[in-house]
Short mmCIF file of C-alpha atoms in Angstrom, two decimals:
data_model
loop_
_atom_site.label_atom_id
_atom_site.label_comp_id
_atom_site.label_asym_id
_atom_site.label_seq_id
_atom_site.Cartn_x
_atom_site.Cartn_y
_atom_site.Cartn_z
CA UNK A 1 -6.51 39.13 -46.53
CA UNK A 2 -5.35 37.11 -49.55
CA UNK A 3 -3.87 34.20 -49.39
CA UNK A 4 -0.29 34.82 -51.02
CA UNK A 5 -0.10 37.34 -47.88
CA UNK A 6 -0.77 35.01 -45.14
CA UNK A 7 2.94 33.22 -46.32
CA UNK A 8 5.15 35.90 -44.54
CA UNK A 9 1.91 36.17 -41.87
CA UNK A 10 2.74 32.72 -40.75
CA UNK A 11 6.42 32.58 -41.31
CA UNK A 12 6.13 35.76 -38.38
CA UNK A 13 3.97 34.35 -36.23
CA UNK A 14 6.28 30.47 -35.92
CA UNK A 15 9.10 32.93 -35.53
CA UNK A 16 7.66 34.56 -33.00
CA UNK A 17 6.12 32.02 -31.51
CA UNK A 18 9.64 30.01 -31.53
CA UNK A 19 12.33 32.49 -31.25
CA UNK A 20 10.29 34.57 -28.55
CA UNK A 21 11.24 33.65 -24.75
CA UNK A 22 8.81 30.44 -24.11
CA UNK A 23 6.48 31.32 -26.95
CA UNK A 24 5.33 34.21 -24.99
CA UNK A 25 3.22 36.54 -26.96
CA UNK A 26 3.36 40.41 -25.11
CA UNK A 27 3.17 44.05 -26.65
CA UNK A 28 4.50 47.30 -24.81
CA UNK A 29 1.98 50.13 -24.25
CA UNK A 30 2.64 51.54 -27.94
CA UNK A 31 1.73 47.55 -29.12
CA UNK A 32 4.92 46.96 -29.92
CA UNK A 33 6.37 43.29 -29.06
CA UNK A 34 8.62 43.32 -26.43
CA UNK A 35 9.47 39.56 -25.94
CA UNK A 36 13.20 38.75 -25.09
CA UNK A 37 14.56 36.29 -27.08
CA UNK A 38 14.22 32.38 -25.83
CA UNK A 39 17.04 30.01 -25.21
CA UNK A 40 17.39 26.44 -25.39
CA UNK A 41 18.37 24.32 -22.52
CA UNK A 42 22.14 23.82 -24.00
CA UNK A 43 22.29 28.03 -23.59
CA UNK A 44 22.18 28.52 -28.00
CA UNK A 45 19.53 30.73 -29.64
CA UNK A 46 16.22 28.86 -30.84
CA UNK A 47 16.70 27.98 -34.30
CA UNK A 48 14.25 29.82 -36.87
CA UNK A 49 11.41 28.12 -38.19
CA UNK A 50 12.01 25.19 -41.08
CA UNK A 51 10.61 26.22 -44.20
CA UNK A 52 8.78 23.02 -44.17
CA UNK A 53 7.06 24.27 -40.97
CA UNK A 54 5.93 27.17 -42.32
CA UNK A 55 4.84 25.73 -45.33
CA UNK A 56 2.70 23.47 -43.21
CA UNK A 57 1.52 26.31 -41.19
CA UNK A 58 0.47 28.55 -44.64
CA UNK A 59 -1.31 25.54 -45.60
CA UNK A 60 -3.48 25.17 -42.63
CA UNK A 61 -4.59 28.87 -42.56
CA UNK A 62 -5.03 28.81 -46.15
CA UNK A 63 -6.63 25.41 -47.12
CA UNK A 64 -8.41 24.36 -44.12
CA UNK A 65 -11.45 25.78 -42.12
CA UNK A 66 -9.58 26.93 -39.19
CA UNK A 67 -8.46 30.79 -38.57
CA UNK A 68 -6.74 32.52 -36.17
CA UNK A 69 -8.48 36.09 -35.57
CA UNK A 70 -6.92 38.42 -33.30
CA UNK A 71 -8.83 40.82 -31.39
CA UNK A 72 -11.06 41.51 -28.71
CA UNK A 73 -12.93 38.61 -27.89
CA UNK A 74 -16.64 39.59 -27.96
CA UNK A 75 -15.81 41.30 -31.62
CA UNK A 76 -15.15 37.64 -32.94
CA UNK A 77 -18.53 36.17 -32.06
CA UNK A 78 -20.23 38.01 -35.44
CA UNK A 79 -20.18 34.26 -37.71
CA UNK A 80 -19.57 31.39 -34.68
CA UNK A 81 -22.64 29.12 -34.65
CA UNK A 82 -23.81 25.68 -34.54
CA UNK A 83 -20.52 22.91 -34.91
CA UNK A 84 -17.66 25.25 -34.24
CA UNK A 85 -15.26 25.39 -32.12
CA UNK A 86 -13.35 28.09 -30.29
CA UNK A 87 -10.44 27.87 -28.02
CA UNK A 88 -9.90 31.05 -25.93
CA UNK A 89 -6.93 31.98 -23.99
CA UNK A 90 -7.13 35.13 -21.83
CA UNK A 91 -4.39 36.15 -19.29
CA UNK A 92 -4.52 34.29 -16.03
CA UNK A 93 -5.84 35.58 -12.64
CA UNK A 94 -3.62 36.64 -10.55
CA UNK A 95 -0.84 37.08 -12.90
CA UNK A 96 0.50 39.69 -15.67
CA UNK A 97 -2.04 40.80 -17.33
CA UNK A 98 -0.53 43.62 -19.54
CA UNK A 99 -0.37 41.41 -22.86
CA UNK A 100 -1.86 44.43 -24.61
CA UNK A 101 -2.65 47.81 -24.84
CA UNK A 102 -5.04 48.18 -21.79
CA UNK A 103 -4.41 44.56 -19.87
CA UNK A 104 -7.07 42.34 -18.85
CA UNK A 105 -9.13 43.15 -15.67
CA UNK A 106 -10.15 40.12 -13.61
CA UNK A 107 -11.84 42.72 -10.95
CA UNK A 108 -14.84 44.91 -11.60
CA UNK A 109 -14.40 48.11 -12.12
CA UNK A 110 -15.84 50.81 -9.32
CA UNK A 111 -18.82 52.60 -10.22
CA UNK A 112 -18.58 55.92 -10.81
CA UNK A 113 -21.50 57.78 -12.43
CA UNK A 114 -24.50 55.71 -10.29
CA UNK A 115 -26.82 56.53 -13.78
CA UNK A 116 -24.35 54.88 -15.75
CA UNK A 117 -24.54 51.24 -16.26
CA UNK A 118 -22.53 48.95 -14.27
CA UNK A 119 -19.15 48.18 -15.89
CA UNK A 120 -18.16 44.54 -16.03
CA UNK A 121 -14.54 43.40 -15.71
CA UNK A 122 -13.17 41.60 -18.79
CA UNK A 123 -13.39 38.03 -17.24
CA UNK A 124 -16.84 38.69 -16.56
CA UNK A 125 -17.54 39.78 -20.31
CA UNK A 126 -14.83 36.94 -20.94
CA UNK A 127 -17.50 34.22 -19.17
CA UNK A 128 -20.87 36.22 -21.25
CA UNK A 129 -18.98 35.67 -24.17
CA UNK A 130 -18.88 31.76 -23.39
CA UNK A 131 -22.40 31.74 -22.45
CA UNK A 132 -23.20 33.62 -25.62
CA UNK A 133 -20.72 30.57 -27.38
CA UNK A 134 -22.69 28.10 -26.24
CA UNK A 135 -26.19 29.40 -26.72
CA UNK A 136 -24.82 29.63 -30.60
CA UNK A 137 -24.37 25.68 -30.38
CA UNK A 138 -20.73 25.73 -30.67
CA UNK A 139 -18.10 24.59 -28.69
CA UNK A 140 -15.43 26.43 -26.63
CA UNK A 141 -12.20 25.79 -24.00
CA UNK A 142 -11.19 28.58 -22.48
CA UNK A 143 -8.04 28.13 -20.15
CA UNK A 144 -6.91 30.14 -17.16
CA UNK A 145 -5.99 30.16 -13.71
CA UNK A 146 -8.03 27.40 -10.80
CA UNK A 147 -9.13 29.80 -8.26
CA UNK A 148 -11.89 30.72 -6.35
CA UNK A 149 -12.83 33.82 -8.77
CA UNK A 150 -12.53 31.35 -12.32
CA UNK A 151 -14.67 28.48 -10.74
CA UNK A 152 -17.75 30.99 -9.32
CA UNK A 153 -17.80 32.74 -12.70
CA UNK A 154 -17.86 29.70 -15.26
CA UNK A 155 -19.32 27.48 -12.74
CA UNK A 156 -22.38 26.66 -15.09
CA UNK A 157 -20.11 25.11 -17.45
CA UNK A 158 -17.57 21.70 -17.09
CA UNK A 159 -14.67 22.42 -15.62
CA UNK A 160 -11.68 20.61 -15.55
CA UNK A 161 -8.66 20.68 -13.44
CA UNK A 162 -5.35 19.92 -14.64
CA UNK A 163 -1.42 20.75 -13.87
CA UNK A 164 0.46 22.35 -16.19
CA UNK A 165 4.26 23.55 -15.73
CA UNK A 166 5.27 27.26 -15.99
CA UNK A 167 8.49 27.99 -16.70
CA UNK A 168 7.91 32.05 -18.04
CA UNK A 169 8.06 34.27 -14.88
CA UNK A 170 10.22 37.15 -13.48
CA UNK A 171 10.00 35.47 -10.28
CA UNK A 172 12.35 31.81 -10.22
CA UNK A 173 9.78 30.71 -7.09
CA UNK A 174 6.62 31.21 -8.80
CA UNK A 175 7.70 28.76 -11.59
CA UNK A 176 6.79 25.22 -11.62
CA UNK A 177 3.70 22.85 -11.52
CA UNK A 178 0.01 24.84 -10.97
CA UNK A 179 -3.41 24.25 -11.43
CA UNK A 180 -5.07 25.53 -14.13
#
């Protein structure tokens, strides 16, 4: 993409990312965003983006090394090697999972055809991806959910533990301080 095109690229995605209820980033099934519209505390519409902000934001994706890619995950390991770093951010176990077309399995699928291969679920190919990361020589965070499933899978790597507050849910008791 050039670079003069990447201007209103960025001025979308702060918008998005600032109008959108709690920064929340979620398509419908024809990948279409469907992300009500966030409030501040006082009750008043999130104001838009400063143009300084988005200047700042073109800059970065334009003059400095780091990119953004969207996409699925394994397709974005053709150029990562030695020195980089990548921070990856699936949905959580346990929770919605529908960001895109198709969600985001955290179980693996049944086997069906027992000549087939066996089918891994995306957090499996998620944690591959990590190990295939790492064998590169770069560096990687990848967030999600501190359970049982999360720890067994990526338990070759350092994991840390830390509390985060969620205020985006449908349901007002599931908000609030977890582990991640």
């Amino acid at each position: 993409m050039d670079r003069p095109a990447l201007v209103p690229r960025a001025a979308d995605f702060l918008t998005m990312m600032t109008l959108g209820f709690n920064g929340l980033w979620r398509v419908n099934q024809l990948g279409e965003i469907n992300v009500p519209m966030g409030r501040q505390s006082s009750g008043k519409l999130a104001p838009m983006p400063k143009a300084r902000t988005i200047t700042a934001a073109h800059r970065a994706l334009t003059c400095g090394r780091a990119e953004i890619r969207h996409g699925d995950f394994e397709g974005q390991l053709a150029d990562i090697g030695g020195g980089d770093a990548v921070y990856l951010d699936p949905p959580y176990v346990g929770t919605f999972t529908g960001y895109g077309i198709g969600g985001f399995t955290s179980e693996t699928p049944p086997q069906v055809d027992l000549f087939e291969p066996k089918k891994k679920s995306d957090l499996e190919r998620l944690r591959d991806t990590c190990e295939e990361i790492d064998r590169r020589g770069a560096m990687f965070l990848a967030s999600n959910m501190d359970c049982a499933s999360v720890r067994e899978l990526f338990g070759r790597f350092a994991i840390d533990r830390v509390k985060v507050q969620h205020n985006a849910s449908c349901d007002a008791d599931t908000r609030g301080e977890v582990a991640e």
